[in-house]
XYZ file of N, CA and C in Angstrom:
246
model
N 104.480 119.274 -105.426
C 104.171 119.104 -104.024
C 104.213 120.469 -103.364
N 103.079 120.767 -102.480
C 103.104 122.125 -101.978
C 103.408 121.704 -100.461
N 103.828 122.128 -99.814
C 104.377 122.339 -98.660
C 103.873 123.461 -97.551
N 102.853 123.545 -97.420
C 102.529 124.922 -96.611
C 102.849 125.556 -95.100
N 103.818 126.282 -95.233
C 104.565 127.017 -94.008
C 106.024 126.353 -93.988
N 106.491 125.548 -94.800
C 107.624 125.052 -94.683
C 108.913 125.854 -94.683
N 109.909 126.088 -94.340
C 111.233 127.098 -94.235
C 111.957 126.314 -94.975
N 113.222 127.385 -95.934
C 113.650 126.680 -96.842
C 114.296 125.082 -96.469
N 114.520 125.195 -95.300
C 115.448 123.709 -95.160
C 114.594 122.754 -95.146
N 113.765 122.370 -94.241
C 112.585 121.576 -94.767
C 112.409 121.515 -96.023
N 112.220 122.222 -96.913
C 112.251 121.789 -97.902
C 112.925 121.353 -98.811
N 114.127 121.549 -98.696
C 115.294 121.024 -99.038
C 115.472 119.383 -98.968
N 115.023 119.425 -97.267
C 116.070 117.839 -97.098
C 114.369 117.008 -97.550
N 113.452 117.676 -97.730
C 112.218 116.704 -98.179
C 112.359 116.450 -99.642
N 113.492 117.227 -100.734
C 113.014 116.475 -101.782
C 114.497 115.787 -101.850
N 115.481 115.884 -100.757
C 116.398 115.063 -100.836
C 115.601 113.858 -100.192
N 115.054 114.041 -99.735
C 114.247 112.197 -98.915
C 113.792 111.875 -100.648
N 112.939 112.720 -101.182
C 111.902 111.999 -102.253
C 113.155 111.519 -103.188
N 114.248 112.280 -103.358
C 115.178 111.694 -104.753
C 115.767 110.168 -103.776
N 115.990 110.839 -102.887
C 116.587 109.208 -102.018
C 116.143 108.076 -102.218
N 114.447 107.574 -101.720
C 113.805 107.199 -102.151
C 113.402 106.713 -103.272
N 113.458 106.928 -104.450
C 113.102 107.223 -105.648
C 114.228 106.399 -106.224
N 115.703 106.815 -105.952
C 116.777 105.636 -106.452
C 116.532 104.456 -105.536
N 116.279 104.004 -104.590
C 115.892 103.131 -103.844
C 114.946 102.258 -103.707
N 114.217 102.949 -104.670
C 112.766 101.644 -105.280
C 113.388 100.952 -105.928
N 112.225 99.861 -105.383
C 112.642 98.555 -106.402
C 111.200 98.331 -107.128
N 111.693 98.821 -108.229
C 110.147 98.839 -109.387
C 110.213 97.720 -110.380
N 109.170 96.528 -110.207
C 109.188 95.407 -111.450
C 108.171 95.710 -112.470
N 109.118 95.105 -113.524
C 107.960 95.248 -114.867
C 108.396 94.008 -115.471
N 107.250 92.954 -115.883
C 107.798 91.805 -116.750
C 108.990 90.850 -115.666
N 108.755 90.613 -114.638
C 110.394 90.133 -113.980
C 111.663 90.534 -114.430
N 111.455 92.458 -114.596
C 112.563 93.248 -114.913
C 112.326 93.996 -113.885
N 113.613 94.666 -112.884
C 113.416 95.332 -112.060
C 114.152 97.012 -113.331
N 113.056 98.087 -112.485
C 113.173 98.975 -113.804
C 113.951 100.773 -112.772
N 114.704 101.091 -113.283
C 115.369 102.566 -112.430
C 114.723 103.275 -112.477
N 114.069 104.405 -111.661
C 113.135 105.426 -111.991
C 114.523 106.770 -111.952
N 114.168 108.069 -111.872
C 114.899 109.207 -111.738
C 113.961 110.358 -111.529
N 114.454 110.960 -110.464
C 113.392 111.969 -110.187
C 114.265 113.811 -110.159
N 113.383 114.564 -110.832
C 114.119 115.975 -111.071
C 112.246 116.465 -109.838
N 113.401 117.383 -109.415
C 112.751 118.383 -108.666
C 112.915 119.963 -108.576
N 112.101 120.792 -108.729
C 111.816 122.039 -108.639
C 111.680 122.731 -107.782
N 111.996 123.526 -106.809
C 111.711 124.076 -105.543
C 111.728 125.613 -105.637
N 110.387 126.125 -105.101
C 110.191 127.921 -104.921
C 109.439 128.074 -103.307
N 109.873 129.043 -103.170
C 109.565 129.776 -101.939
C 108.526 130.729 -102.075
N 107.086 130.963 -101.450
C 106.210 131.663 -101.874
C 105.777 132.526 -100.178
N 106.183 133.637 -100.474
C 105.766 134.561 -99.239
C 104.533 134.496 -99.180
N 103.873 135.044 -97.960
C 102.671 135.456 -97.937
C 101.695 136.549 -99.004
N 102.586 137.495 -99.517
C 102.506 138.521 -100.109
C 102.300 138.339 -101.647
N 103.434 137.074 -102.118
C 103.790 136.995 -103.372
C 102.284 136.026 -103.954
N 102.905 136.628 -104.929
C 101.733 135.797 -106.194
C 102.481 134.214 -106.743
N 101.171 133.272 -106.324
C 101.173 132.123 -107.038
C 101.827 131.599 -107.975
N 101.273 132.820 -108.721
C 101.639 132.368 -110.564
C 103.388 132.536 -110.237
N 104.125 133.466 -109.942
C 105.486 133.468 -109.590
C 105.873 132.248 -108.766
N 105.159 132.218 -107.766
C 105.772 131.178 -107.226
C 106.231 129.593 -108.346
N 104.776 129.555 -108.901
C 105.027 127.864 -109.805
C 105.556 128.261 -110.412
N 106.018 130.149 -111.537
C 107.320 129.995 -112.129
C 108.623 129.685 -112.030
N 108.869 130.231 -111.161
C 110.209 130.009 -110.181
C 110.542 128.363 -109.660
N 109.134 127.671 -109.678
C 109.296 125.748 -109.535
C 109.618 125.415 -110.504
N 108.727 126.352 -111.533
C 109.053 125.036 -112.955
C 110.198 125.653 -113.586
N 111.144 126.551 -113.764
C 112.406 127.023 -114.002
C 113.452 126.132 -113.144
N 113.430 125.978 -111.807
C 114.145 125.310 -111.171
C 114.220 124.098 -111.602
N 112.932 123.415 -112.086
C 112.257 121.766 -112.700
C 113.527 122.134 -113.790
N 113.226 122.748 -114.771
C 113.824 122.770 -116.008
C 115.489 122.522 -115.656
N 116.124 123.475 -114.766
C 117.312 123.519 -114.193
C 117.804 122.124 -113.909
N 117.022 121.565 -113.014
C 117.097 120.308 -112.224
C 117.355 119.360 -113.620
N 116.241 118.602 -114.750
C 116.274 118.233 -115.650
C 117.677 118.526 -116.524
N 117.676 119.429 -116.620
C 118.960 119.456 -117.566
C 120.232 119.597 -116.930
N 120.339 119.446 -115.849
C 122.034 118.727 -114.705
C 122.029 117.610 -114.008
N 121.511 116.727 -115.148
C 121.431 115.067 -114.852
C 120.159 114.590 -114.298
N 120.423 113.476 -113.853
C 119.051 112.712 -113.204
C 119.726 112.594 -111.326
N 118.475 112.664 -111.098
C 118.144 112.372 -109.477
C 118.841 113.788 -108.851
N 117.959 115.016 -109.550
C 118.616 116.603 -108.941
C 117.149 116.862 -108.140
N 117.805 118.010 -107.297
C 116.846 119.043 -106.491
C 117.435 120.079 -106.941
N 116.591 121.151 -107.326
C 116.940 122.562 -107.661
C 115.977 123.155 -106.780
N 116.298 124.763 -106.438
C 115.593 125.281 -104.936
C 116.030 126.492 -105.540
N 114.949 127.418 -106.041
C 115.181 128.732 -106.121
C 115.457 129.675 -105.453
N 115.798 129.150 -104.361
C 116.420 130.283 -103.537
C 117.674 130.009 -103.169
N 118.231 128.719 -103.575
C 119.456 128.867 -103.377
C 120.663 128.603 -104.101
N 121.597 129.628 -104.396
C 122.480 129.677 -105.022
C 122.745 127.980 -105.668
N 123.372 128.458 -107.126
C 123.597 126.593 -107.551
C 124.937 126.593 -107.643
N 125.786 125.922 -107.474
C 127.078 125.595 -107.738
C 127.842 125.910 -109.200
N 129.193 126.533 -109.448
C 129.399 126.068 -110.614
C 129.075 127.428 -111.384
């Protein structure tokens, strides 16, 4: 999801809405209700900076996010805990 002109906090509490959300569906399959989990990636792209950095810096964060459980936001710009 690209976001254009967004400041880091906006973007922040938008992929805390999408993980919110996301545990909060109610998804059926077969009259089985089924859990989804959502990992998120987040980069900050100046005016100046190059693209290709920018989606690196998403999909590193993706990777980050993925491998410290399910239903994470990772945000390359901001410090991670721990």
């Amino acid at each position: 999801v690209f976001l254009d002109g967004a400041e880091p906090g906006r973007g922040a509490r938008i992929a805390d809405r999408i993980l919110r959300q996301a545990e909060e569906a109610k998804i059926f399959e077969d009259n089985r209700q089924i859990k989804i989990t959502v990992s998120i990636g987040g980069s900050l792209k100046a005016a100046a900076a190059d693209i290709e950095d920018c989606i690196r810096e998403a999909d590193e964060a993706l990777y980050l996010a993925k491998s410290s459980g399910r239903n994470r936001a990772i945000m390359a710009w901001a410090p991670q805990a721990g």
